[in-house]
Amino acid sequence: MAVLGGSKISDKLGVVEALLRVVDSLVVGGAMCFTFLAAQGFGIGDSLFEPDQVETCRRLLAESAAKGKTIHLPEDIVGVDARGEYATFGTRLPEGAKGFDIGPGSAAAFTDVIMDARTVFWNG
């Protein structure tokens, strides 16, 4: 399995595509998760994402599912609400909110995925 984070999916597209050829699952965190969440139709508020990469992420999600591979995305997000106060959100961020990274529920879920892996590649 591989764990990827960072802010820009475009910087890691080649890595993601190469890894999906050899891993059983991929965990995506950091700001790059917002482009994947947008590709799934989730509201991401004012979070950093790359609109020109949404279709690519949609394709990667579909291709990985067709090959029996899983791309794990966060189930909760930490960030700030429209007033600028720290908040934890689900996968649908309201307008004006800004997500920064995975939340505590996602950290726990990702830990379970990582603990079940025989080999872990981590980047970001």
mmCIF file of N, CA and C in Angstrom:
data_model
loop_
_atom_site.group_PDB
_atom_site.id
_atom_site.type_symbol
_atom_site.label_atom_id
_atom_site.label_comp_id
_atom_site.label_asym_id
_atom_site.label_seq_id
_atom_site.Cartn_x
_atom_site.Cartn_y
_atom_site.Cartn_z
ATOM 1 N N MET A 1 0.837 -1.160 0.000
ATOM 2 C CA MET A 1 0.000 0.000 0.000
ATOM 3 C C MET A 1 0.885 1.227 0.000
ATOM 4 N N ALA A 2 0.310 2.344 -0.403
ATOM 5 C CA ALA A 2 1.052 3.597 -0.427
ATOM 6 C C ALA A 2 0.229 4.668 0.275
ATOM 7 N N VAL A 3 0.918 5.594 0.921
ATOM 8 C CA VAL A 3 0.303 6.741 1.588
ATOM 9 C C VAL A 3 0.859 7.987 0.921
ATOM 10 N N LEU A 4 -0.035 8.829 0.419
ATOM 11 C CA LEU A 4 0.390 10.055 -0.252
ATOM 12 C C LEU A 4 -0.277 11.263 0.376
ATOM 13 N N GLY A 5 0.483 12.328 0.497
ATOM 14 C CA GLY A 5 -0.048 13.595 0.982
ATOM 15 C C GLY A 5 0.600 14.709 0.200
ATOM 16 N N GLY A 6 0.412 15.902 0.671
ATOM 17 C CA GLY A 6 0.959 17.059 -0.021
ATOM 18 C C GLY A 6 -0.166 17.951 -0.487
ATOM 19 N N SER A 7 0.196 18.997 -1.191
ATOM 20 C CA SER A 7 -0.826 19.971 -1.551
ATOM 21 C C SER A 7 -1.311 19.854 -2.988
ATOM 22 N N LYS A 8 -0.471 19.407 -3.907
ATOM 23 C CA LYS A 8 -0.863 19.431 -5.320
ATOM 24 C C LYS A 8 -0.872 18.041 -5.925
ATOM 25 N N ILE A 9 -2.034 17.640 -6.407
ATOM 26 C CA ILE A 9 -2.151 16.345 -7.079
ATOM 27 C C ILE A 9 -1.355 16.348 -8.384
ATOM 28 N N SER A 10 -1.284 17.498 -9.057
ATOM 29 C CA SER A 10 -0.577 17.541 -10.340
ATOM 30 C C SER A 10 0.899 17.201 -10.175
ATOM 31 N N ASP A 11 1.476 17.498 -9.008
ATOM 32 C CA ASP A 11 2.883 17.156 -8.754
ATOM 33 C C ASP A 11 3.076 15.658 -8.588
ATOM 34 N N LYS A 12 1.996 14.937 -8.275
ATOM 35 C CA LYS A 12 2.138 13.525 -7.949
ATOM 36 C C LYS A 12 1.364 12.598 -8.883
ATOM 37 N N LEU A 13 0.790 13.123 -9.951
ATOM 38 C CA LEU A 13 -0.008 12.275 -10.844
ATOM 39 C C LEU A 13 0.782 11.096 -11.386
ATOM 40 N N GLY A 14 1.987 11.341 -11.820
ATOM 41 C CA GLY A 14 2.814 10.252 -12.327
ATOM 42 C C GLY A 14 3.076 9.209 -11.259
ATOM 43 N N VAL A 15 3.318 9.658 -10.032
ATOM 44 C CA VAL A 15 3.556 8.749 -8.912
ATOM 45 C C VAL A 15 2.286 7.945 -8.624
ATOM 46 N N VAL A 16 1.137 8.623 -8.588
ATOM 47 C CA VAL A 16 -0.133 7.935 -8.321
ATOM 48 C C VAL A 16 -0.391 6.867 -9.373
ATOM 49 N N GLU A 17 -0.240 7.218 -10.637
ATOM 50 C CA GLU A 17 -0.501 6.250 -11.707
ATOM 51 C C GLU A 17 0.461 5.074 -11.649
ATOM 52 N N ALA A 18 1.733 5.335 -11.364
ATOM 53 C CA ALA A 18 2.713 4.249 -11.248
ATOM 54 C C ALA A 18 2.420 3.364 -10.039
ATOM 55 N N LEU A 19 2.067 3.984 -8.920
ATOM 56 C CA LEU A 19 1.785 3.199 -7.718
ATOM 57 C C LEU A 19 0.543 2.333 -7.883
ATOM 58 N N LEU A 20 -0.464 2.854 -8.566
ATOM 59 C CA LEU A 20 -1.686 2.081 -8.738
ATOM 60 C C LEU A 20 -1.471 0.820 -9.575
ATOM 61 N N ARG A 21 -0.344 0.742 -10.265
ATOM 62 C CA ARG A 21 -0.012 -0.481 -11.006
ATOM 63 C C ARG A 21 0.518 -1.570 -10.080
ATOM 64 N N VAL A 22 1.054 -1.171 -8.900
ATOM 65 C CA VAL A 22 1.738 -2.156 -8.059
ATOM 66 C C VAL A 22 1.183 -2.296 -6.644
ATOM 67 N N VAL A 23 0.372 -1.353 -6.180
ATOM 68 C CA VAL A 23 -0.155 -1.451 -4.820
ATOM 69 C C VAL A 23 -1.576 -1.983 -4.836
ATOM 70 N N ASP A 24 -2.003 -2.494 -3.686
ATOM 71 C CA ASP A 24 -3.382 -2.928 -3.530
ATOM 72 C C ASP A 24 -4.282 -1.761 -3.132
ATOM 73 N N SER A 25 -3.700 -0.815 -2.396
ATOM 74 C CA SER A 25 -4.493 0.330 -1.964
ATOM 75 C C SER A 25 -3.615 1.552 -1.824
ATOM 76 N N LEU A 26 -4.277 2.700 -1.864
ATOM 77 C CA LEU A 26 -3.608 3.990 -1.794
ATOM 78 C C LEU A 26 -4.385 4.861 -0.814
ATOM 79 N N VAL A 27 -3.680 5.437 0.150
ATOM 80 C CA VAL A 27 -4.282 6.347 1.121
ATOM 81 C C VAL A 27 -3.888 7.758 0.713
ATOM 82 N N VAL A 28 -4.878 8.645 0.595
ATOM 83 C CA VAL A 28 -4.614 10.023 0.169
ATOM 84 C C VAL A 28 -5.039 10.981 1.273
ATOM 85 N N GLY A 29 -4.095 11.789 1.721
ATOM 86 C CA GLY A 29 -4.366 12.808 2.731
ATOM 87 C C GLY A 29 -3.802 14.137 2.281
ATOM 88 N N GLY A 30 -3.650 15.033 3.220
ATOM 89 C CA GLY A 30 -3.149 16.363 2.888
ATOM 90 C C GLY A 30 -4.123 17.096 1.989
ATOM 91 N N ALA A 31 -3.702 18.216 1.494
ATOM 92 C CA ALA A 31 -4.586 19.033 0.653
ATOM 93 C C ALA A 31 -4.915 18.359 -0.669
ATOM 94 N N MET A 32 -4.100 17.403 -1.099
ATOM 95 C CA MET A 32 -4.409 16.761 -2.376
ATOM 96 C C MET A 32 -5.697 15.945 -2.322
ATOM 97 N N CYS A 33 -6.180 15.625 -1.128
ATOM 98 C CA CYS A 33 -7.431 14.869 -1.033
ATOM 99 C C CYS A 33 -8.618 15.682 -1.537
ATOM 100 N N PHE A 34 -8.533 17.004 -1.509
ATOM 101 C CA PHE A 34 -9.683 17.823 -1.899
ATOM 102 C C PHE A 34 -9.992 17.740 -3.389
ATOM 103 N N THR A 35 -8.990 17.542 -4.216
ATOM 104 C CA THR A 35 -9.258 17.355 -5.641
ATOM 105 C C THR A 35 -9.965 16.022 -5.862
ATOM 106 N N PHE A 36 -9.572 14.978 -5.120
ATOM 107 C CA PHE A 36 -10.269 13.694 -5.205
ATOM 108 C C PHE A 36 -11.696 13.807 -4.678
ATOM 109 N N LEU A 37 -11.884 14.509 -3.562
ATOM 110 C CA LEU A 37 -13.231 14.676 -3.014
ATOM 111 C C LEU A 37 -14.116 15.460 -3.972
ATOM 112 N N ALA A 38 -13.553 16.494 -4.610
ATOM 113 C CA ALA A 38 -14.314 17.251 -5.610
ATOM 114 C C ALA A 38 -14.695 16.344 -6.777
ATOM 115 N N ALA A 39 -13.805 15.423 -7.144
ATOM 116 C CA ALA A 39 -14.092 14.491 -8.238
ATOM 117 C C ALA A 39 -15.252 13.568 -7.892
ATOM 118 N N GLN A 40 -15.477 13.347 -6.612
ATOM 119 C CA GLN A 40 -16.595 12.515 -6.170
ATOM 120 C C GLN A 40 -17.861 13.333 -5.945
ATOM 121 N N GLY A 41 -17.777 14.637 -6.165
ATOM 122 C CA GLY A 41 -18.950 15.484 -6.027
ATOM 123 C C GLY A 41 -19.169 16.083 -4.656
ATOM 124 N N PHE A 42 -18.219 15.921 -3.751
ATOM 125 C CA PHE A 42 -18.356 16.496 -2.413
ATOM 126 C C PHE A 42 -18.048 17.988 -2.447
ATOM 127 N N GLY A 43 -18.759 18.765 -1.653
ATOM 128 C CA GLY A 43 -18.447 20.177 -1.502
ATOM 129 C C GLY A 43 -17.166 20.318 -0.695
ATOM 130 N N ILE A 44 -16.251 21.118 -1.169
ATOM 131 C CA ILE A 44 -14.970 21.270 -0.471
ATOM 132 C C ILE A 44 -14.763 22.691 0.035
ATOM 133 N N GLY A 45 -15.829 23.502 0.053
ATOM 134 C CA GLY A 45 -15.723 24.870 0.554
ATOM 135 C C GLY A 45 -14.661 25.637 -0.199
ATOM 136 N N ASP A 46 -13.812 26.320 0.549
ATOM 137 C CA ASP A 46 -12.726 27.110 -0.033
ATOM 138 C C ASP A 46 -11.378 26.397 0.077
ATOM 139 N N SER A 47 -11.405 25.083 0.178
ATOM 140 C CA SER A 47 -10.173 24.299 0.326
ATOM 141 C C SER A 47 -9.326 24.372 -0.938
ATOM 142 N N LEU A 48 -8.031 24.246 -0.743
ATOM 143 C CA LEU A 48 -7.091 24.217 -1.855
ATOM 144 C C LEU A 48 -7.353 22.961 -2.685
ATOM 145 N N PHE A 49 -7.540 23.142 -3.985
ATOM 146 C CA PHE A 49 -7.673 22.004 -4.887
ATOM 147 C C PHE A 49 -7.323 22.472 -6.289
ATOM 148 N N GLU A 50 -7.216 21.510 -7.203
ATOM 149 C CA GLU A 50 -6.847 21.826 -8.574
ATOM 150 C C GLU A 50 -8.011 21.463 -9.501
ATOM 151 N N PRO A 51 -8.818 22.468 -9.867
ATOM 152 C CA PRO A 51 -9.992 22.180 -10.696
ATOM 153 C C PRO A 51 -9.658 21.510 -12.019
ATOM 154 N N ASP A 52 -8.480 21.796 -12.573
ATOM 155 C CA ASP A 52 -8.106 21.192 -13.848
ATOM 156 C C ASP A 52 -7.704 19.721 -13.712
ATOM 157 N N GLN A 53 -7.628 19.218 -12.477
ATOM 158 C CA GLN A 53 -7.263 17.815 -12.252
ATOM 159 C C GLN A 53 -8.431 16.965 -11.757
ATOM 160 N N VAL A 54 -9.614 17.569 -11.622
ATOM 161 C CA VAL A 54 -10.777 16.834 -11.117
ATOM 162 C C VAL A 54 -11.104 15.641 -12.022
ATOM 163 N N GLU A 55 -11.122 15.852 -13.335
ATOM 164 C CA GLU A 55 -11.427 14.752 -14.261
ATOM 165 C C GLU A 55 -10.379 13.647 -14.174
ATOM 166 N N THR A 56 -9.121 14.024 -14.024
ATOM 167 C CA THR A 56 -8.053 13.026 -13.883
ATOM 168 C C THR A 56 -8.275 12.203 -12.620
ATOM 169 N N CYS A 57 -8.620 12.862 -11.526
ATOM 170 C CA CYS A 57 -8.882 12.137 -10.275
ATOM 171 C C CYS A 57 -10.103 11.242 -10.421
ATOM 172 N N ARG A 58 -11.135 11.707 -11.106
ATOM 173 C CA ARG A 58 -12.324 10.891 -11.349
ATOM 174 C C ARG A 58 -11.936 9.635 -12.133
ATOM 175 N N ARG A 59 -11.083 9.808 -13.143
ATOM 176 C CA ARG A 59 -10.621 8.667 -13.942
ATOM 177 C C ARG A 59 -9.807 7.695 -13.086
ATOM 178 N N LEU A 60 -8.911 8.214 -12.254
ATOM 179 C CA LEU A 60 -8.096 7.358 -11.396
ATOM 180 C C LEU A 60 -8.954 6.566 -10.415
ATOM 181 N N LEU A 61 -9.972 7.214 -9.858
ATOM 182 C CA LEU A 61 -10.881 6.516 -8.946
ATOM 183 C C LEU A 61 -11.608 5.386 -9.667
ATOM 184 N N ALA A 62 -12.101 5.658 -10.861
ATOM 185 C CA ALA A 62 -12.827 4.642 -11.630
ATOM 186 C C ALA A 62 -11.906 3.497 -12.058
ATOM 187 N N GLU A 63 -10.727 3.831 -12.560
ATOM 188 C CA GLU A 63 -9.793 2.798 -13.012
ATOM 189 C C GLU A 63 -9.325 1.916 -11.858
ATOM 190 N N SER A 64 -9.047 2.524 -10.723
ATOM 191 C CA SER A 64 -8.585 1.732 -9.586
ATOM 192 C C SER A 64 -9.696 0.798 -9.101
ATOM 193 N N ALA A 65 -10.924 1.292 -9.050
ATOM 194 C CA ALA A 65 -12.048 0.445 -8.631
ATOM 195 C C ALA A 65 -12.244 -0.714 -9.607
ATOM 196 N N ALA A 66 -12.107 -0.443 -10.885
ATOM 197 C CA ALA A 66 -12.269 -1.491 -11.893
ATOM 198 C C ALA A 66 -11.200 -2.573 -11.761
ATOM 199 N N LYS A 67 -10.041 -2.206 -11.238
ATOM 200 C CA LYS A 67 -8.942 -3.161 -11.069
ATOM 201 C C LYS A 67 -8.925 -3.779 -9.677
ATOM 202 N N GLY A 68 -9.942 -3.470 -8.859
ATOM 203 C CA GLY A 68 -10.011 -4.034 -7.514
ATOM 204 C C GLY A 68 -9.079 -3.373 -6.522
ATOM 205 N N LYS A 69 -8.644 -2.180 -6.838
ATOM 206 C CA LYS A 69 -7.754 -1.442 -5.948
ATOM 207 C C LYS A 69 -8.566 -0.343 -5.265
ATOM 208 N N THR A 70 -8.154 0.024 -4.063
ATOM 209 C CA THR A 70 -8.897 1.014 -3.292
ATOM 210 C C THR A 70 -8.075 2.282 -3.107
ATOM 211 N N ILE A 71 -8.694 3.413 -3.395
ATOM 212 C CA ILE A 71 -8.113 4.704 -3.033
ATOM 213 C C ILE A 71 -8.881 5.176 -1.807
ATOM 214 N N HIS A 72 -8.204 5.190 -0.675
ATOM 215 C CA HIS A 72 -8.827 5.596 0.587
ATOM 216 C C HIS A 72 -8.749 7.111 0.719
ATOM 217 N N LEU A 73 -9.908 7.717 0.893
ATOM 218 C CA LEU A 73 -9.995 9.163 1.075
ATOM 219 C C LEU A 73 -10.523 9.451 2.472
ATOM 220 N N PRO A 74 -10.287 10.651 2.978
ATOM 221 C CA PRO A 74 -10.727 10.968 4.341
ATOM 222 C C PRO A 74 -12.239 10.900 4.510
ATOM 223 N N GLU A 75 -12.637 10.539 5.710
ATOM 224 C CA GLU A 75 -14.055 10.561 6.084
ATOM 225 C C GLU A 75 -14.365 11.802 6.908
ATOM 226 N N ASP A 76 -13.330 12.473 7.374
ATOM 227 C CA ASP A 76 -13.498 13.736 8.071
ATOM 228 C C ASP A 76 -12.281 14.611 7.812
ATOM 229 N N ILE A 77 -12.480 15.904 7.990
ATOM 230 C CA ILE A 77 -11.480 16.911 7.631
ATOM 231 C C ILE A 77 -11.334 17.896 8.782
ATOM 232 N N VAL A 78 -10.099 18.328 9.045
ATOM 233 C CA VAL A 78 -9.891 19.440 9.977
ATOM 234 C C VAL A 78 -9.560 20.681 9.168
ATOM 235 N N GLY A 79 -10.000 21.811 9.677
ATOM 236 C CA GLY A 79 -9.766 23.080 8.992
ATOM 237 C C GLY A 79 -10.346 24.222 9.785
ATOM 238 N N VAL A 80 -10.795 25.247 9.082
ATOM 239 C CA VAL A 80 -11.422 26.397 9.728
ATOM 240 C C VAL A 80 -12.775 26.642 9.081
ATOM 241 N N ASP A 81 -13.725 27.100 9.897
ATOM 242 C CA ASP A 81 -15.045 27.408 9.367
ATOM 243 C C ASP A 81 -15.039 28.810 8.752
ATOM 244 N N ALA A 82 -16.189 29.278 8.321
ATOM 245 C CA ALA A 82 -16.283 30.573 7.644
ATOM 246 C C ALA A 82 -15.873 31.736 8.546
ATOM 247 N N ARG A 83 -15.923 31.534 9.859
ATOM 248 C CA ARG A 83 -15.496 32.579 10.811
ATOM 249 C C ARG A 83 -13.998 32.502 11.113
ATOM 250 N N GLY A 84 -13.331 31.500 10.562
ATOM 251 C CA GLY A 84 -11.895 31.337 10.798
ATOM 252 C C GLY A 84 -11.574 30.551 12.053
ATOM 253 N N GLU A 85 -12.563 29.877 12.623
ATOM 254 C CA GLU A 85 -12.343 29.088 13.829
ATOM 255 C C GLU A 85 -12.101 27.630 13.476
ATOM 256 N N TYR A 86 -11.206 27.005 14.247
ATOM 257 C CA TYR A 86 -10.881 25.595 14.042
ATOM 258 C C TYR A 86 -12.154 24.750 14.060
ATOM 259 N N ALA A 87 -12.250 23.795 13.137
ATOM 260 C CA ALA A 87 -13.426 22.937 13.067
ATOM 261 C C ALA A 87 -13.055 21.593 12.462
ATOM 262 N N THR A 88 -13.881 20.602 12.766
ATOM 263 C CA THR A 88 -13.788 19.299 12.125
ATOM 264 C C THR A 88 -15.066 19.115 11.321
ATOM 265 N N PHE A 89 -14.911 18.688 10.090
ATOM 266 C CA PHE A 89 -16.028 18.512 9.169
ATOM 267 C C PHE A 89 -16.091 17.066 8.701
ATOM 268 N N GLY A 90 -17.214 16.694 8.119
ATOM 269 C CA GLY A 90 -17.302 15.434 7.390
ATOM 270 C C GLY A 90 -16.670 15.656 6.021
ATOM 271 N N THR A 91 -17.127 14.951 5.025
ATOM 272 C CA THR A 91 -16.549 15.102 3.687
ATOM 273 C C THR A 91 -17.239 16.184 2.871
ATOM 274 N N ARG A 92 -18.223 16.839 3.432
ATOM 275 C CA ARG A 92 -18.915 17.937 2.750
ATOM 276 C C ARG A 92 -18.654 19.224 3.522
ATOM 277 N N LEU A 93 -17.738 20.020 3.022
ATOM 278 C CA LEU A 93 -17.408 21.274 3.693
ATOM 279 C C LEU A 93 -18.351 22.369 3.222
ATOM 280 N N PRO A 94 -18.845 23.188 4.142
ATOM 281 C CA PRO A 94 -19.746 24.274 3.748
ATOM 282 C C PRO A 94 -18.989 25.401 3.060
ATOM 283 N N GLU A 95 -19.730 26.227 2.342
ATOM 284 C CA GLU A 95 -19.127 27.409 1.710
ATOM 285 C C GLU A 95 -18.419 28.240 2.778
ATOM 286 N N GLY A 96 -17.264 28.759 2.440
ATOM 287 C CA GLY A 96 -16.499 29.590 3.358
ATOM 288 C C GLY A 96 -15.572 28.811 4.265
ATOM 289 N N ALA A 97 -15.796 27.513 4.401
ATOM 290 C CA ALA A 97 -14.907 26.677 5.219
ATOM 291 C C ALA A 97 -13.682 26.299 4.397
ATOM 292 N N LYS A 98 -12.598 26.054 5.084
ATOM 293 C CA LYS A 98 -11.364 25.662 4.407
ATOM 294 C C LYS A 98 -10.776 24.453 5.125
ATOM 295 N N GLY A 99 -10.669 23.353 4.402
ATOM 296 C CA GLY A 99 -10.073 22.149 4.958
ATOM 297 C C GLY A 99 -8.567 22.167 4.780
ATOM 298 N N PHE A 100 -7.882 21.556 5.758
ATOM 299 C CA PHE A 100 -6.418 21.502 5.700
ATOM 300 C C PHE A 100 -5.880 20.086 5.571
ATOM 301 N N ASP A 101 -6.493 19.139 6.286
ATOM 302 C CA ASP A 101 -5.949 17.779 6.284
ATOM 303 C C ASP A 101 -7.001 16.823 6.831
ATOM 304 N N ILE A 102 -6.610 15.562 6.943
ATOM 305 C CA ILE A 102 -7.517 14.542 7.453
ATOM 306 C C ILE A 102 -7.854 14.822 8.916
ATOM 307 N N GLY A 103 -9.043 14.375 9.320
ATOM 308 C CA GLY A 103 -9.480 14.527 10.700
ATOM 309 C C GLY A 103 -9.141 13.297 11.528
ATOM 310 N N PRO A 104 -9.531 13.318 12.805
ATOM 311 C CA PRO A 104 -9.189 12.207 13.705
ATOM 312 C C PRO A 104 -9.819 10.871 13.310
ATOM 313 N N GLY A 105 -11.030 10.890 12.781
ATOM 314 C CA GLY A 105 -11.646 9.640 12.331
ATOM 315 C C GLY A 105 -10.897 9.031 11.168
ATOM 316 N N SER A 106 -10.468 9.878 10.247
ATOM 317 C CA SER A 106 -9.688 9.404 9.098
ATOM 318 C C SER A 106 -8.337 8.879 9.548
ATOM 319 N N ALA A 107 -7.725 9.558 10.511
ATOM 320 C CA ALA A 107 -6.427 9.095 11.023
ATOM 321 C C ALA A 107 -6.570 7.683 11.600
ATOM 322 N N ALA A 108 -7.652 7.441 12.330
ATOM 323 C CA ALA A 108 -7.883 6.115 12.908
ATOM 324 C C ALA A 108 -8.147 5.083 11.808
ATOM 325 N N ALA A 109 -8.994 5.450 10.839
ATOM 326 C CA ALA A 109 -9.301 4.523 9.743
ATOM 327 C C ALA A 109 -8.051 4.222 8.916
ATOM 328 N N PHE A 110 -7.263 5.244 8.620
ATOM 329 C CA PHE A 110 -6.042 5.043 7.843
ATOM 330 C C PHE A 110 -5.048 4.186 8.618
ATOM 331 N N THR A 111 -5.010 4.348 9.942
ATOM 332 C CA THR A 111 -4.127 3.525 10.772
ATOM 333 C C THR A 111 -4.479 2.051 10.606
ATOM 334 N N ASP A 112 -5.781 1.740 10.613
ATOM 335 C CA ASP A 112 -6.196 0.351 10.424
ATOM 336 C C ASP A 112 -5.735 -0.190 9.078
ATOM 337 N N VAL A 113 -5.866 0.614 8.033
ATOM 338 C CA VAL A 113 -5.441 0.194 6.694
ATOM 339 C C VAL A 113 -3.929 -0.048 6.680
ATOM 340 N N ILE A 114 -3.181 0.854 7.273
ATOM 341 C CA ILE A 114 -1.723 0.746 7.295
ATOM 342 C C ILE A 114 -1.287 -0.468 8.110
ATOM 343 N N MET A 115 -1.949 -0.707 9.234
ATOM 344 C CA MET A 115 -1.570 -1.842 10.098
ATOM 345 C C MET A 115 -1.794 -3.186 9.401
ATOM 346 N N ASP A 116 -2.733 -3.243 8.463
ATOM 347 C CA ASP A 116 -2.996 -4.480 7.732
ATOM 348 C C ASP A 116 -2.050 -4.702 6.560
ATOM 349 N N ALA A 117 -1.265 -3.694 6.222
ATOM 350 C CA ALA A 117 -0.370 -3.788 5.050
ATOM 351 C C ALA A 117 0.903 -4.543 5.403
ATOM 352 N N ARG A 118 1.417 -5.256 4.418
ATOM 353 C CA ARG A 118 2.721 -5.911 4.592
ATOM 354 C C ARG A 118 3.853 -4.973 4.231
ATOM 355 N N THR A 119 3.609 -4.084 3.263
ATOM 356 C CA THR A 119 4.613 -3.118 2.828
ATOM 357 C C THR A 119 3.935 -1.770 2.676
ATOM 358 N N VAL A 120 4.592 -0.717 3.172
ATOM 359 C CA VAL A 120 4.044 0.647 3.080
ATOM 360 C C VAL A 120 5.063 1.556 2.436
ATOM 361 N N PHE A 121 4.614 2.289 1.417
ATOM 362 C CA PHE A 121 5.391 3.359 0.801
ATOM 363 C C PHE A 121 4.726 4.656 1.214
ATOM 364 N N TRP A 122 5.516 5.587 1.742
ATOM 365 C CA TRP A 122 4.942 6.840 2.256
ATOM 366 C C TRP A 122 5.621 8.007 1.548
ATOM 367 N N ASN A 123 4.808 8.937 1.041
ATOM 368 C CA ASN A 123 5.340 10.125 0.373
ATOM 369 C C ASN A 123 4.444 11.302 0.687
ATOM 370 N N GLY A 124 5.030 12.400 1.161
ATOM 371 C CA GLY A 124 4.245 13.623 1.382
ATOM 372 C C GLY A 124 4.026 13.930 2.827
#
